[in-house]
Amino acid sequence: MSAPHETYAWLHPTPQEHIGWDVDVLYGPWPRHHRDTTLAEVRERLRASPVAGALALSTRGPLFDDAAGNAETLRDLADCPELLPVGTVDVRDALTAEERLDELTAAGVRFLRLFTIEQAADPGFPGYRRVVRLAVERGMVLLHDGDPRRFGPPLTGYGAHVVFLDLHAYLLADFLLLAREEPGFKATTRMLSGPDSIERVVDSVGPRHLVFGSRTPFMDLSPQTLKLRYADISDDDRAAIATKNVEELLA
């Protein structure tokens, strides 16, 4: 039995747990949670973690008003050097999408987050297809929610860079088949809860198809960082997933 003053090694972050970029961070109210998490609270949570930087946006954009939400994200994050702004558009009003996307690209925003679940968009809807085409034409990286089995096939053939935020371990085989054909397809580690999910991706299609995503503040960060820390992969592969793959998208 351990002495009372001893602690477990996994409680202390190591270099293998360092995350350069978390691509899945939100602040503001969210329907499935019963409180409004402020940007200050999110920043404090990140400061207490092994995560150094994040791609973030205000939930005002997807829930209420895309133009006002994008403006709020840009304004709020202007003084947050560890956070990069992510834009969004309302796929239910694709007639305004071109103006929104031009505003975002003029502001230097490289990432566009699509909320197809909250906005009830189907991959076959004309508005969804128009938003995707306009974003890809502007060289934007799509941070995409939903089932990659439904949204992946319509996104193939564009040369698009797409990060699937909701890839569950149960869906991994289908994602790997898509990724073999699409070098720009990536997924986050958040829902890859299988004991060898990260290893399967690295072995099958390579580490370039994974990035770190936590969905802070709605999910605990520690299980996410520990999962990558203890994955049976090389340190170079771990660094690609934690940092370098996102830096390549930003270059």
JSON list of N, CA, C and O in Angstrom, two decimals, residues 188-215:
[
{"chain": "A", "resi": 188, "resn": "THR", "atom": "N", "xyz": [-10.88, 14.02, -35.00]},
{"chain": "A", "resi": 188, "resn": "THR", "atom": "CA", "xyz": [-10.31, 14.33, -33.68]},
{"chain": "A", "resi": 188, "resn": "THR", "atom": "C", "xyz": [-10.27, 13.06, -32.83]},
{"chain": "A", "resi": 188, "resn": "THR", "atom": "O", "xyz": [-10.97, 12.08, -33.08]},
{"chain": "A", "resi": 189, "resn": "THR", "atom": "N", "xyz": [-9.45, 13.14, -31.80]},
{"chain": "A", "resi": 189, "resn": "THR", "atom": "CA", "xyz": [-9.28, 12.00, -30.90]},
{"chain": "A", "resi": 189, "resn": "THR", "atom": "C", "xyz": [-10.39, 11.88, -29.88]},
{"chain": "A", "resi": 189, "resn": "THR", "atom": "O", "xyz": [-10.45, 10.89, -29.15]},
{"chain": "A", "resi": 190, "resn": "ARG", "atom": "N", "xyz": [-11.30, 12.85, -29.80]},
{"chain": "A", "resi": 190, "resn": "ARG", "atom": "CA", "xyz": [-12.23, 12.96, -28.67]},
{"chain": "A", "resi": 190, "resn": "ARG", "atom": "C", "xyz": [-13.04, 11.71, -28.40]},
{"chain": "A", "resi": 190, "resn": "ARG", "atom": "O", "xyz": [-13.16, 11.26, -27.26]},
{"chain": "A", "resi": 191, "resn": "MET", "atom": "N", "xyz": [-13.64, 11.11, -29.43]},
{"chain": "A", "resi": 191, "resn": "MET", "atom": "CA", "xyz": [-14.53, 9.98, -29.22]},
{"chain": "A", "resi": 191, "resn": "MET", "atom": "C", "xyz": [-13.90, 8.64, -29.61]},
{"chain": "A", "resi": 191, "resn": "MET", "atom": "O", "xyz": [-14.60, 7.64, -29.71]},
{"chain": "A", "resi": 192, "resn": "LEU", "atom": "N", "xyz": [-12.60, 8.64, -29.83]},
{"chain": "A", "resi": 192, "resn": "LEU", "atom": "CA", "xyz": [-11.91, 7.39, -30.16]},
{"chain": "A", "resi": 192, "resn": "LEU", "atom": "C", "xyz": [-11.57, 6.66, -28.87]},
{"chain": "A", "resi": 192, "resn": "LEU", "atom": "O", "xyz": [-10.41, 6.60, -28.44]},
{"chain": "A", "resi": 193, "resn": "SER", "atom": "N", "xyz": [-12.59, 6.11, -28.24]},
{"chain": "A", "resi": 193, "resn": "SER", "atom": "CA", "xyz": [-12.45, 5.53, -26.91]},
{"chain": "A", "resi": 193, "resn": "SER", "atom": "C", "xyz": [-12.07, 4.07, -26.93]},
{"chain": "A", "resi": 193, "resn": "SER", "atom": "O", "xyz": [-11.88, 3.47, -25.87]},
{"chain": "A", "resi": 194, "resn": "GLY", "atom": "N", "xyz": [-11.97, 3.45, -28.10]},
{"chain": "A", "resi": 194, "resn": "GLY", "atom": "CA", "xyz": [-11.53, 2.06, -28.15]},
{"chain": "A", "resi": 194, "resn": "GLY", "atom": "C", "xyz": [-10.10, 1.93, -27.66]},
{"chain": "A", "resi": 194, "resn": "GLY", "atom": "O", "xyz": [-9.31, 2.87, -27.76]},
{"chain": "A", "resi": 195, "resn": "PRO", "atom": "N", "xyz": [-9.73, 0.76, -27.11]},
{"chain": "A", "resi": 195, "resn": "PRO", "atom": "CA", "xyz": [-8.39, 0.62, -26.53]},
{"chain": "A", "resi": 195, "resn": "PRO", "atom": "C", "xyz": [-7.26, 0.80, -27.54]},
{"chain": "A", "resi": 195, "resn": "PRO", "atom": "O", "xyz": [-6.13, 1.09, -27.15]},
{"chain": "A", "resi": 196, "resn": "ASP", "atom": "N", "xyz": [-7.54, 0.62, -28.83]},
{"chain": "A", "resi": 196, "resn": "ASP", "atom": "CA", "xyz": [-6.49, 0.76, -29.83]},
{"chain": "A", "resi": 196, "resn": "ASP", "atom": "C", "xyz": [-6.91, 1.68, -30.98]},
{"chain": "A", "resi": 196, "resn": "ASP", "atom": "O", "xyz": [-6.36, 1.58, -32.08]},
{"chain": "A", "resi": 197, "resn": "SER", "atom": "N", "xyz": [-7.86, 2.57, -30.74]},
{"chain": "A", "resi": 197, "resn": "SER", "atom": "CA", "xyz": [-8.39, 3.39, -31.84]},
{"chain": "A", "resi": 197, "resn": "SER", "atom": "C", "xyz": [-7.31, 4.29, -32.45]},
{"chain": "A", "resi": 197, "resn": "SER", "atom": "O", "xyz": [-7.18, 4.37, -33.68]},
{"chain": "A", "resi": 198, "resn": "ILE", "atom": "N", "xyz": [-6.57, 4.99, -31.60]},
{"chain": "A", "resi": 198, "resn": "ILE", "atom": "CA", "xyz": [-5.53, 5.89, -32.12]},
{"chain": "A", "resi": 198, "resn": "ILE", "atom": "C", "xyz": [-4.47, 5.08, -32.86]},
{"chain": "A", "resi": 198, "resn": "ILE", "atom": "O", "xyz": [-4.02, 5.46, -33.95]},
{"chain": "A", "resi": 199, "resn": "GLU", "atom": "N", "xyz": [-4.09, 3.95, -32.30]},
{"chain": "A", "resi": 199, "resn": "GLU", "atom": "CA", "xyz": [-3.10, 3.10, -32.95]},
{"chain": "A", "resi": 199, "resn": "GLU", "atom": "C", "xyz": [-3.59, 2.60, -34.31]},
{"chain": "A", "resi": 199, "resn": "GLU", "atom": "O", "xyz": [-2.81, 2.52, -35.27]},
{"chain": "A", "resi": 200, "resn": "ARG", "atom": "N", "xyz": [-4.88, 2.27, -34.40]},
{"chain": "A", "resi": 200, "resn": "ARG", "atom": "CA", "xyz": [-5.42, 1.77, -35.68]},
{"chain": "A", "resi": 200, "resn": "ARG", "atom": "C", "xyz": [-5.34, 2.85, -36.75]},
{"chain": "A", "resi": 200, "resn": "ARG", "atom": "O", "xyz": [-5.02, 2.56, -37.91]},
{"chain": "A", "resi": 201, "resn": "VAL", "atom": "N", "xyz": [-5.63, 4.09, -36.40]},
{"chain": "A", "resi": 201, "resn": "VAL", "atom": "CA", "xyz": [-5.54, 5.17, -37.38]},
{"chain": "A", "resi": 201, "resn": "VAL", "atom": "C", "xyz": [-4.09, 5.34, -37.85]},
{"chain": "A", "resi": 201, "resn": "VAL", "atom": "O", "xyz": [-3.81, 5.40, -39.05]},
{"chain": "A", "resi": 202, "resn": "VAL", "atom": "N", "xyz": [-3.17, 5.39, -36.90]},
{"chain": "A", "resi": 202, "resn": "VAL", "atom": "CA", "xyz": [-1.76, 5.59, -37.25]},
{"chain": "A", "resi": 202, "resn": "VAL", "atom": "C", "xyz": [-1.26, 4.45, -38.12]},
{"chain": "A", "resi": 202, "resn": "VAL", "atom": "O", "xyz": [-0.58, 4.66, -39.13]},
{"chain": "A", "resi": 203, "resn": "ASP", "atom": "N", "xyz": [-1.60, 3.22, -37.76]},
{"chain": "A", "resi": 203, "resn": "ASP", "atom": "CA", "xyz": [-1.12, 2.06, -38.52]},
{"chain": "A", "resi": 203, "resn": "ASP", "atom": "C", "xyz": [-1.77, 1.97, -39.89]},
{"chain": "A", "resi": 203, "resn": "ASP", "atom": "O", "xyz": [-1.15, 1.51, -40.86]},
{"chain": "A", "resi": 204, "resn": "SER", "atom": "N", "xyz": [-3.03, 2.39, -40.01]},
{"chain": "A", "resi": 204, "resn": "SER", "atom": "CA", "xyz": [-3.78, 2.18, -41.26]},
{"chain": "A", "resi": 204, "resn": "SER", "atom": "C", "xyz": [-3.57, 3.31, -42.27]},
{"chain": "A", "resi": 204, "resn": "SER", "atom": "O", "xyz": [-3.34, 3.04, -43.46]},
{"chain": "A", "resi": 205, "resn": "VAL", "atom": "N", "xyz": [-3.65, 4.56, -41.82]},
{"chain": "A", "resi": 205, "resn": "VAL", "atom": "CA", "xyz": [-3.57, 5.68, -42.78]},
{"chain": "A", "resi": 205, "resn": "VAL", "atom": "C", "xyz": [-2.53, 6.72, -42.37]},
{"chain": "A", "resi": 205, "resn": "VAL", "atom": "O", "xyz": [-2.30, 7.68, -43.10]},
{"chain": "A", "resi": 206, "resn": "GLY", "atom": "N", "xyz": [-1.94, 6.57, -41.19]},
{"chain": "A", "resi": 206, "resn": "GLY", "atom": "CA", "xyz": [-0.90, 7.50, -40.77]},
{"chain": "A", "resi": 206, "resn": "GLY", "atom": "C", "xyz": [-1.39, 8.57, -39.82]},
{"chain": "A", "resi": 206, "resn": "GLY", "atom": "O", "xyz": [-2.59, 8.88, -39.78]},
{"chain": "A", "resi": 207, "resn": "PRO", "atom": "N", "xyz": [-0.48, 9.19, -39.06]},
{"chain": "A", "resi": 207, "resn": "PRO", "atom": "CA", "xyz": [-0.87, 10.18, -38.04]},
{"chain": "A", "resi": 207, "resn": "PRO", "atom": "C", "xyz": [-1.42, 11.48, -38.62]},
{"chain": "A", "resi": 207, "resn": "PRO", "atom": "O", "xyz": [-2.05, 12.25, -37.89]},
{"chain": "A", "resi": 208, "resn": "ARG", "atom": "N", "xyz": [-1.20, 11.74, -39.91]},
{"chain": "A", "resi": 208, "resn": "ARG", "atom": "CA", "xyz": [-1.69, 12.99, -40.48]},
{"chain": "A", "resi": 208, "resn": "ARG", "atom": "C", "xyz": [-3.21, 13.07, -40.49]},
{"chain": "A", "resi": 208, "resn": "ARG", "atom": "O", "xyz": [-3.78, 14.15, -40.69]},
{"chain": "A", "resi": 209, "resn": "HIS", "atom": "N", "xyz": [-3.90, 11.95, -40.27]},
{"chain": "A", "resi": 209, "resn": "HIS", "atom": "CA", "xyz": [-5.36, 11.95, -40.29]},
{"chain": "A", "resi": 209, "resn": "HIS", "atom": "C", "xyz": [-5.99, 12.13, -38.92]},
{"chain": "A", "resi": 209, "resn": "HIS", "atom": "O", "xyz": [-7.20, 11.94, -38.77]},
{"chain": "A", "resi": 210, "resn": "LEU", "atom": "N", "xyz": [-5.20, 12.48, -37.92]},
{"chain": "A", "resi": 210, "resn": "LEU", "atom": "CA", "xyz": [-5.74, 12.73, -36.58]},
{"chain": "A", "resi": 210, "resn": "LEU", "atom": "C", "xyz": [-5.26, 14.07, -36.04]},
{"chain": "A", "resi": 210, "resn": "LEU", "atom": "O", "xyz": [-4.12, 14.47, -36.29]},
{"chain": "A", "resi": 211, "resn": "VAL", "atom": "N", "xyz": [-6.14, 14.75, -35.29]},
{"chain": "A", "resi": 211, "resn": "VAL", "atom": "CA", "xyz": [-5.76, 15.94, -34.53]},
{"chain": "A", "resi": 211, "resn": "VAL", "atom": "C", "xyz": [-6.44, 15.84, -33.17]},
{"chain": "A", "resi": 211, "resn": "VAL", "atom": "O", "xyz": [-7.38, 15.06, -32.98]},
{"chain": "A", "resi": 212, "resn": "PHE", "atom": "N", "xyz": [-5.96, 16.66, -32.23]},
{"chain": "A", "resi": 212, "resn": "PHE", "atom": "CA", "xyz": [-6.54, 16.63, -30.89]},
{"chain": "A", "resi": 212, "resn": "PHE", "atom": "C", "xyz": [-7.77, 17.54, -30.82]},
{"chain": "A", "resi": 212, "resn": "PHE", "atom": "O", "xyz": [-7.73, 18.68, -31.29]},
{"chain": "A", "resi": 213, "resn": "GLY", "atom": "N", "xyz": [-8.83, 17.03, -30.21]},
{"chain": "A", "resi": 213, "resn": "GLY", "atom": "CA", "xyz": [-10.03, 17.84, -29.98]},
{"chain": "A", "resi": 213, "resn": "GLY", "atom": "C", "xyz": [-10.68, 17.39, -28.69]},
{"chain": "A", "resi": 213, "resn": "GLY", "atom": "O", "xyz": [-10.83, 16.19, -28.45]},
{"chain": "A", "resi": 214, "resn": "SER", "atom": "N", "xyz": [-11.08, 18.33, -27.84]},
{"chain": "A", "resi": 214, "resn": "SER", "atom": "CA", "xyz": [-11.59, 17.95, -26.51]},
{"chain": "A", "resi": 214, "resn": "SER", "atom": "C", "xyz": [-13.05, 18.33, -26.27]},
{"chain": "A", "resi": 214, "resn": "SER", "atom": "O", "xyz": [-13.69, 17.77, -25.41]},
{"chain": "A", "resi": 215, "resn": "ARG", "atom": "N", "xyz": [-13.56, 19.32, -27.01]},
{"chain": "A", "resi": 215, "resn": "ARG", "atom": "CA", "xyz": [-14.85, 19.95, -26.75]},
{"chain": "A", "resi": 215, "resn": "ARG", "atom": "C", "xyz": [-14.90, 20.58, -25.36]},
{"chain": "A", "resi": 215, "resn": "ARG", "atom": "O", "xyz": [-15.89, 20.50, -24.62]}
]
